[in-house]
C-alpha positions as a printed NumPy array, in Angstrom:
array([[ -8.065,  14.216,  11.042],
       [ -9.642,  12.026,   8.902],
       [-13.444,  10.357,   8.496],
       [-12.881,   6.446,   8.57 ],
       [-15.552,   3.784,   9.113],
       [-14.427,  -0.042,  10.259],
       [-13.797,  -2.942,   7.127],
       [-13.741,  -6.437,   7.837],
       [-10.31 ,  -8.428,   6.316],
       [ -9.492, -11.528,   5.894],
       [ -6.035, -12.32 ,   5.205],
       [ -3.779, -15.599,   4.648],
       [ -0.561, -16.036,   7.09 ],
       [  1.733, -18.182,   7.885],
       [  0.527, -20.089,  11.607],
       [  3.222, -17.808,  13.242],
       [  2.598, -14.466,  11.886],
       [ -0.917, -15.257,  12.3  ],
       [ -0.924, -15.914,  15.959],
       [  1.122, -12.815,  16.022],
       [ -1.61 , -10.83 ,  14.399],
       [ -4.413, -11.657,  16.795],
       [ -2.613, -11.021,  19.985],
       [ -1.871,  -7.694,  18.331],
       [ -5.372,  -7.518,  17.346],
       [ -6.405,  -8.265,  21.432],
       [ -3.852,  -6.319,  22.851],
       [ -3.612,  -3.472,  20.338],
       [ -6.038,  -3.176,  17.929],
       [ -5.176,   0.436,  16.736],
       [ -1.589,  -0.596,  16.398],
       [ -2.913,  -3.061,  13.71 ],
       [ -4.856,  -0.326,  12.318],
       [ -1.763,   1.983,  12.075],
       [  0.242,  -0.93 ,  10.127],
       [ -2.587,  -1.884,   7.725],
       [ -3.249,   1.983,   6.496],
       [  1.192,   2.76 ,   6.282],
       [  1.334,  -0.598,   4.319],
       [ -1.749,   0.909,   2.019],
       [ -0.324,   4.163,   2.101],
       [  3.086,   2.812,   1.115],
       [  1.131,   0.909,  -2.104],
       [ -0.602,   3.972,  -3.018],
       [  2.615,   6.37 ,  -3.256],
       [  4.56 ,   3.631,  -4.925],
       [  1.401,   2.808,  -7.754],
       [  1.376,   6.609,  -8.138],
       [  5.136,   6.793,  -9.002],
       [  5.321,   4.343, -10.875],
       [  2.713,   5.358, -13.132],
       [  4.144,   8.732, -13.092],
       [  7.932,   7.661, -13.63 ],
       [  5.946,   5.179, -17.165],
       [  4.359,   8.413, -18.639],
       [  7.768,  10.262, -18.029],
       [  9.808,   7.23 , -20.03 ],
       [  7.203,   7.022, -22.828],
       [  7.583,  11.147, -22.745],
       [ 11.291,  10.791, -23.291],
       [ 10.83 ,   8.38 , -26.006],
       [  9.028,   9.985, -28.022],
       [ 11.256,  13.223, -27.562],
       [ 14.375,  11.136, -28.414],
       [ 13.07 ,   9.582, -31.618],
       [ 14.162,  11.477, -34.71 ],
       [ 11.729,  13.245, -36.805],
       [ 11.478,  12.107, -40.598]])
């Protein structure tokens, strides 16, 4: 599907979520994997509509102000 190669993170969490995150990481590390690239994913689509829906409002600005 795609070529990937292995990063190192380090991340702050809360004691809890933490512990949570390296049984996850013993038990399934893939499943980890799978959560870290949707939550990227998700940030990528959402920077790339927002930037999209800002040129569209400064488009309709400048259409909506009169001419002199």
């Amino acid at each position: 599907m795609w070529e990937t190669r292995s990063v190192q993170l380090s991340v702050r969490l809360p004691r809890d979520i933490a512990a949570q995150a390296e049984e996850v990481q013993e038990n399934d590390p893939e499943f980890l994997s799978r959560v870290v690239l949707y939550g990227l994913t998700r940030r990528s689509i959402y920077r790339h509509l927002r930037q999209n829906d800002d040129s569209d409002t400064d488009e309709v600005v400048e259409v909506a102000q009169p001419q002199p």
